[in-house]
Amino acid sequence: MHGLFGARRRALAAGWLAVVLSSLLAAPVAAGAPSGEALMRAVDERDEGEDVEWQIEMTLIDRQGQTRTRTARLYRKKFVHANQRQERQVTVFLSPANIRKTGLLSFDNRGQGSDDDIWLYLPALKKLRRIPASERGDNFVGTDFTYEDVKGGFAWGDYTYTLKGEQNWTDGGQSHKVYALEARPRTPALARALGFTRTEILVRPDVALRVQQKFYDAQDNLDRTLTAYDIRQVDGIWTFLRLEAENHETRHKTVMALKSVRYNQKLADDFFNERTLLSERVQ
Amino acid sequence: VTPAARCHLRRTALAAALLASAGPAAQAQAPAQESPFTHHVELRQENGFYTDDARVQTLRSMLTADLEYRPRPGLRLRVVGRGWYDWRYAVDDDFERTTRGEGRERVEVRDATLRFSWGRTDFALGRQLVTWGRADGVRVLDLINPLDLREFIIEDHADSKIPLWLIDARRYFGDWSLQVVVAPEHGRTRFAPRGTDFYDAFHDTARAEALERRGPRRFDPGAPDVGLQLGGRLGRVDVSLNAYRGYEPTFAVGFEVLPAPTGPLVRPYRLYERVVTLGGGFAAPLGAWLLRGESIVALDRPFSVASAALPAALAAQPAGGGLVERDNLVALLGVDRSWNATLLSAQIYVDRAAGGALPLERRRNSIIGTLLLRHEWHNGTWRVDALNLYDFEDRTLLAEPRLSYQINDVVTASVGADVFWARDRRSFTGQFRRANRLLASLRLQK
């Protein structure tokens, strides 16, 4: 197995994409704006590096304003296996003490058309246990994020799109043009797995990033809002440094702050296997 | 603190110091480290109350300290110590007299290991747990660490495994690994002493433990127990093959025939026999379900025969102690399913001894079903666990529901119950059927 794209090829592809998108976006929406599918494909294929390491701090805020904090390291790398795309991810919790060293190893087999493979490491028992694949819309370890939210890329092929228009989006005192579009899961089964029936997405075309996504349930009630802030270039790659997820039903919110982001560290392929969890080498 | 516990602590500290001075260079593969020292403390207060006869079961204060030193990437020294005092003994003089303070306090080292990497091989030397099995509530592949059954109804099942001094080396080949475990310490199952709540009258362990012991010394570097595990993935299926050659942690009672003036004298003894065990496990995704299983065959495991068959067994093989050797199959099949914050897991466990001419002392065929339901809500602030075990042969049910609430990042409170239901009180689990209890605990982790 090897990394999917070389960093240079990815940078070239991203540059080409930006040129095409910019030329398209200069035109009015009604007269030649990119399709929703093209926009989201660009989001999926944008340069995210060969591999990435995040050190994250997740603050969980309940409706009374009480907070709980979790810190973790998250590593992600893209692989190609028999010409099929696979993304592997290692998440190790650093705090609080009751989940310290607990780890998750996951293989995203979306490119192979099958469910994820997930292993949970429980340090008190020294037990690495295979667990059933979660639904993509299931909450990620008690936060308001879903497993789908914390994966890289965007499964653009799973949706149909309607481009709604363009508007301005302000982040860090700067205004940016964004496209508004609506996406619906292609099948009822996909909608069940994802946990929503439609989603409204705001995309910044200049960086090919979603800045906000609203999710609606089967009764078309606003269920959840995901918002990205503080978008900057890190190691030449556009990156959000803060991501918020708000559950409108429970009025619970999770703020994920990226305390450290490192791309293209040439993480070894075999870093993404059970050894990393069993040896408790991440701290 | 008993003299034995003090001796144990001294031995652990000495070994840890020796191990620390002997660590070879390690390959730097981990991310940059921050502080080489980390320490964590857990304070737990467990309170149990027997409902059948309205009395306190435990008022235990438990302190666990976890110290870790990482002088460089890939090299790690860790010591985890734990001590407790049970205040029940201070409030119940009768109990103190009956049990001579057994279980009043305990100090133990749960982990004292030096871990380092050498290329693609990871080593762990010291006192530790080795986990092979993945089952909930029952054990099949977990062959290495013996169990502490002095209190087998406990809040945290991880606490029932007894750590051993051993060497654990694991070589990785991509998604596969070969693990070799060499244990010079021969661990034995700890049974509850007579007079304590979980004394096993069914097996009369106190009487048996008073018998002459025949087996290995506790530490015997010249004849260690050895385990091998080859694990990896075939497609999306996790598989493992296991082999273990080691002394049984539990004894079989044998009989020696001695000549005497009044006729042959039969003297019982307890025997710890070395057995070869072969096994394996798998976990396979089936859509949203996970199918998993594990199985072992213990070859020629010694069993006691029924008392009526003892003369025949001794006559057939006088040096055999009246024991017969049978292959013993233990297998488990389970399915898991998870959906938003909920896990459902069901298992079926089968234990079968091969047949033979002579009947065994106790039935060696059992079927146990387990059902685990876990659900979290309010973003994991509340959590319910319900583990249920049903023995189809004994018709015995044990249900362990637990409800926990995470007050903040440090404090977790939980309440629960252990509920027995047994048709036959003379069965193994039936003897504990009056052990129904309510549990309340508070855990601080920092």
XYZ file of C-alpha atoms in Angstrom, chain B residues 132-394:
263
model
C -6.043 -12.602 23.999
C -9.761 -13.019 24.437
C -12.433 -10.566 23.357
C -15.445 -12.060 25.111
C -17.646 -10.234 27.611
C -18.237 -11.729 31.047
C -16.791 -15.176 30.229
C -13.352 -16.225 29.241
C -12.155 -18.522 26.488
C -8.915 -17.381 24.889
C -7.615 -15.429 27.865
C -5.323 -18.238 28.942
C -2.415 -16.477 30.529
C -3.448 -14.457 33.575
C -5.259 -16.386 36.305
C -8.336 -14.985 37.983
C -8.924 -13.651 41.449
C -12.219 -15.205 42.501
C -12.096 -14.026 46.082
C -14.846 -11.671 45.122
C -16.160 -12.600 41.765
C -19.028 -10.158 41.853
C -17.121 -6.939 41.379
C -17.804 -3.599 39.869
C -14.999 -3.691 37.338
C -14.290 -7.044 35.655
C -10.791 -5.877 34.714
C -9.888 -6.135 38.383
C -10.396 -9.904 38.496
C -7.359 -10.721 36.339
C -4.158 -11.335 38.265
C -1.072 -9.781 36.653
C 1.975 -12.014 36.198
C 5.682 -11.449 35.805
C 6.406 -12.249 32.179
C 8.091 -11.265 28.937
C 5.829 -10.236 26.089
C 7.395 -9.762 22.639
C 5.372 -8.951 19.554
C 6.773 -8.733 16.032
C 4.702 -6.905 13.422
C 4.522 -7.750 9.722
C 2.224 -5.131 8.215
C -1.265 -5.994 9.417
C -0.049 -9.240 10.992
C 1.833 -9.879 14.199
C 3.455 -12.768 16.015
C 3.373 -12.560 19.791
C 5.505 -14.649 22.120
C 4.798 -14.691 25.851
C 7.209 -16.312 28.292
C 6.036 -16.455 31.897
C 8.402 -17.739 34.572
C 5.699 -17.056 37.160
C 3.057 -19.750 37.398
C -0.058 -18.021 38.589
C -2.873 -19.713 40.413
C -6.516 -18.908 40.725
C -7.276 -17.197 44.031
C -10.353 -18.579 45.741
C -12.308 -16.898 48.490
C -11.350 -18.138 51.974
C -13.889 -19.999 54.048
C -16.136 -17.607 55.925
C -16.069 -14.899 53.296
C -19.042 -14.033 51.134
C -17.901 -15.842 48.035
C -16.420 -18.937 49.552
C -16.996 -21.743 47.070
C -18.555 -24.457 49.189
C -19.581 -26.298 46.025
C -15.939 -27.026 45.221
C -14.919 -26.872 48.901
C -11.831 -24.951 47.898
C -10.634 -24.335 51.462
C -10.407 -28.055 52.128
C -8.671 -28.627 48.821
C -6.207 -25.790 49.378
C -5.151 -27.415 52.649
C -3.970 -30.476 50.738
C -0.403 -31.120 49.704
C 0.366 -29.181 46.518
C 2.006 -30.878 43.580
C 3.012 -28.613 40.797
C 5.613 -26.044 39.856
C 7.230 -23.520 42.137
C 5.614 -20.136 41.808
C 8.715 -18.786 40.051
C 10.506 -21.249 37.838
C 12.555 -19.504 35.110
C 13.853 -22.884 33.974
C 10.402 -24.136 33.030
C 8.339 -21.134 31.991
C 4.846 -21.177 30.558
C 4.959 -20.193 26.891
C 2.270 -18.710 24.676
C 2.172 -17.877 20.977
C -0.306 -15.822 19.052
C -0.374 -15.178 15.319
C -2.893 -12.475 14.567
C -3.876 -10.444 11.569
C -6.472 -9.827 8.925
C -7.737 -11.918 6.045
C -9.614 -9.405 3.925
C -11.838 -7.650 6.451
C -11.858 -10.550 8.896
C -9.683 -10.455 12.026
C -8.193 -13.838 12.815
C -5.857 -15.230 15.426
C -4.246 -18.576 16.085
C -3.132 -19.267 19.634
C -1.104 -21.888 21.393
C -0.234 -22.066 25.065
C 1.758 -24.563 27.076
C 1.432 -23.806 30.717
C 0.420 -24.973 34.136
C -3.276 -24.929 34.890
C -4.179 -22.083 37.263
C -6.705 -24.318 39.028
C -6.055 -27.675 40.617
C -7.440 -31.136 40.192
C -7.636 -33.337 43.307
C -5.678 -36.562 42.865
C -5.266 -39.515 45.189
C -2.195 -41.392 46.173
C -2.460 -44.963 47.447
C -0.090 -45.617 50.330
C 0.526 -48.949 52.001
C -0.447 -49.027 55.662
C -0.651 -51.767 58.338
C -4.427 -51.569 58.310
C -4.670 -51.687 54.512
C -4.014 -49.267 51.674
C -4.368 -45.612 52.660
C -5.669 -43.136 50.100
C -4.196 -39.664 50.496
C -5.577 -36.763 48.451
C -3.432 -34.012 47.000
C -4.000 -31.088 44.694
C -2.305 -31.183 41.355
C -1.404 -28.340 39.024
C -0.743 -29.977 35.682
C 0.916 -28.575 32.596
C -1.445 -28.584 29.631
C -1.126 -27.703 25.960
C -3.961 -25.558 24.664
C -4.624 -24.714 21.030
C -7.152 -22.163 19.901
C -8.079 -19.215 17.793
C -10.510 -16.421 17.257
C -12.126 -14.339 14.562
C -14.216 -11.204 14.104
C -16.034 -10.659 10.822
C -18.244 -7.757 9.783
C -21.641 -8.777 8.428
C -23.167 -5.541 7.224
C -24.021 -3.570 10.322
C -23.413 -6.626 12.509
C -20.200 -8.086 13.761
C -19.869 -11.847 14.105
C -17.079 -13.024 16.352
C -15.940 -16.220 17.929
C -13.146 -17.843 19.833
C -12.386 -21.399 20.751
C -9.791 -23.498 22.532
C -9.026 -27.178 22.907
C -7.074 -28.115 26.029
C -5.374 -31.398 25.244
C -5.398 -34.147 27.861
C -6.618 -31.909 30.664
C -6.748 -33.833 33.980
C -10.160 -34.299 35.565
C -11.203 -35.908 38.822
C -13.508 -38.874 38.403
C -16.682 -39.490 40.339
C -16.026 -41.037 43.745
C -17.733 -44.265 42.718
C -15.330 -44.594 39.805
C -12.218 -43.769 41.819
C -11.254 -47.393 42.627
C -11.480 -48.289 38.960
C -9.391 -45.282 37.974
C -6.722 -46.063 40.566
C -6.703 -49.715 39.584
C -6.321 -48.885 35.923
C -3.476 -46.445 36.510
C -2.178 -46.454 40.096
C 0.260 -43.606 39.440
C -2.409 -41.519 37.768
C -3.904 -40.316 41.024
C -7.380 -41.405 39.998
C -7.432 -38.626 37.446
C -8.391 -39.070 33.822
C -7.138 -37.000 30.930
C -9.708 -35.703 28.481
C -9.647 -33.156 25.706
C -11.672 -30.119 26.705
C -13.354 -27.869 24.161
C -14.466 -24.348 25.036
C -16.081 -22.253 22.309
C -17.860 -18.936 22.096
C -19.861 -17.307 19.323
C -21.100 -13.736 19.563
C -22.845 -11.049 17.549
C -22.601 -7.303 18.123
C -24.655 -4.466 16.740
C -24.303 -0.783 17.415
C -26.374 2.183 16.504
C -26.368 5.703 17.775
C -24.810 5.419 21.272
C -26.219 1.912 21.773
C -24.422 -1.430 21.733
C -26.138 -4.805 21.795
C -24.018 -7.905 22.183
C -25.111 -11.533 22.543
C -22.877 -14.540 23.113
C -23.258 -18.271 23.483
C -20.562 -20.156 25.374
C -20.068 -23.906 25.355
C -17.730 -25.972 27.544
C -17.469 -29.675 26.732
C -15.164 -32.426 27.940
C -14.650 -35.457 25.738
C -16.360 -38.626 26.858
C -14.650 -41.657 28.366
C -15.204 -44.886 30.200
C -15.269 -43.297 33.650
C -17.690 -40.567 34.758
C -16.208 -37.285 35.895
C -16.637 -35.892 39.379
C -18.650 -32.955 38.117
C -20.562 -32.259 34.983
C -18.180 -30.789 32.419
C -20.754 -29.721 29.914
C -22.187 -26.276 30.218
C -23.866 -23.749 27.976
C -23.998 -20.109 28.972
C -25.725 -17.299 27.149
C -24.847 -13.649 27.692
C -26.584 -10.480 26.672
C -24.990 -7.075 27.007
C -26.871 -3.849 26.410
C -25.121 -0.502 26.650
C -26.576 2.881 25.959
C -25.319 6.424 26.423
C -27.291 9.595 26.310
C -26.780 13.290 26.917
C -23.483 13.000 25.034
C -22.159 10.224 27.229
C -22.966 11.982 30.498
C -25.367 9.160 31.371
C -24.627 5.571 30.610
C -26.397 2.315 31.311
C -24.761 -1.124 31.081
C -26.654 -4.333 31.586
C -24.714 -7.580 31.418
C -26.789 -10.734 31.860
C -25.491 -14.287 32.054
C -27.729 -17.345 31.921
C -26.484 -20.873 32.525
C -28.780 -23.162 30.533
C -27.725 -26.304 32.409
C -27.999 -24.909 35.931
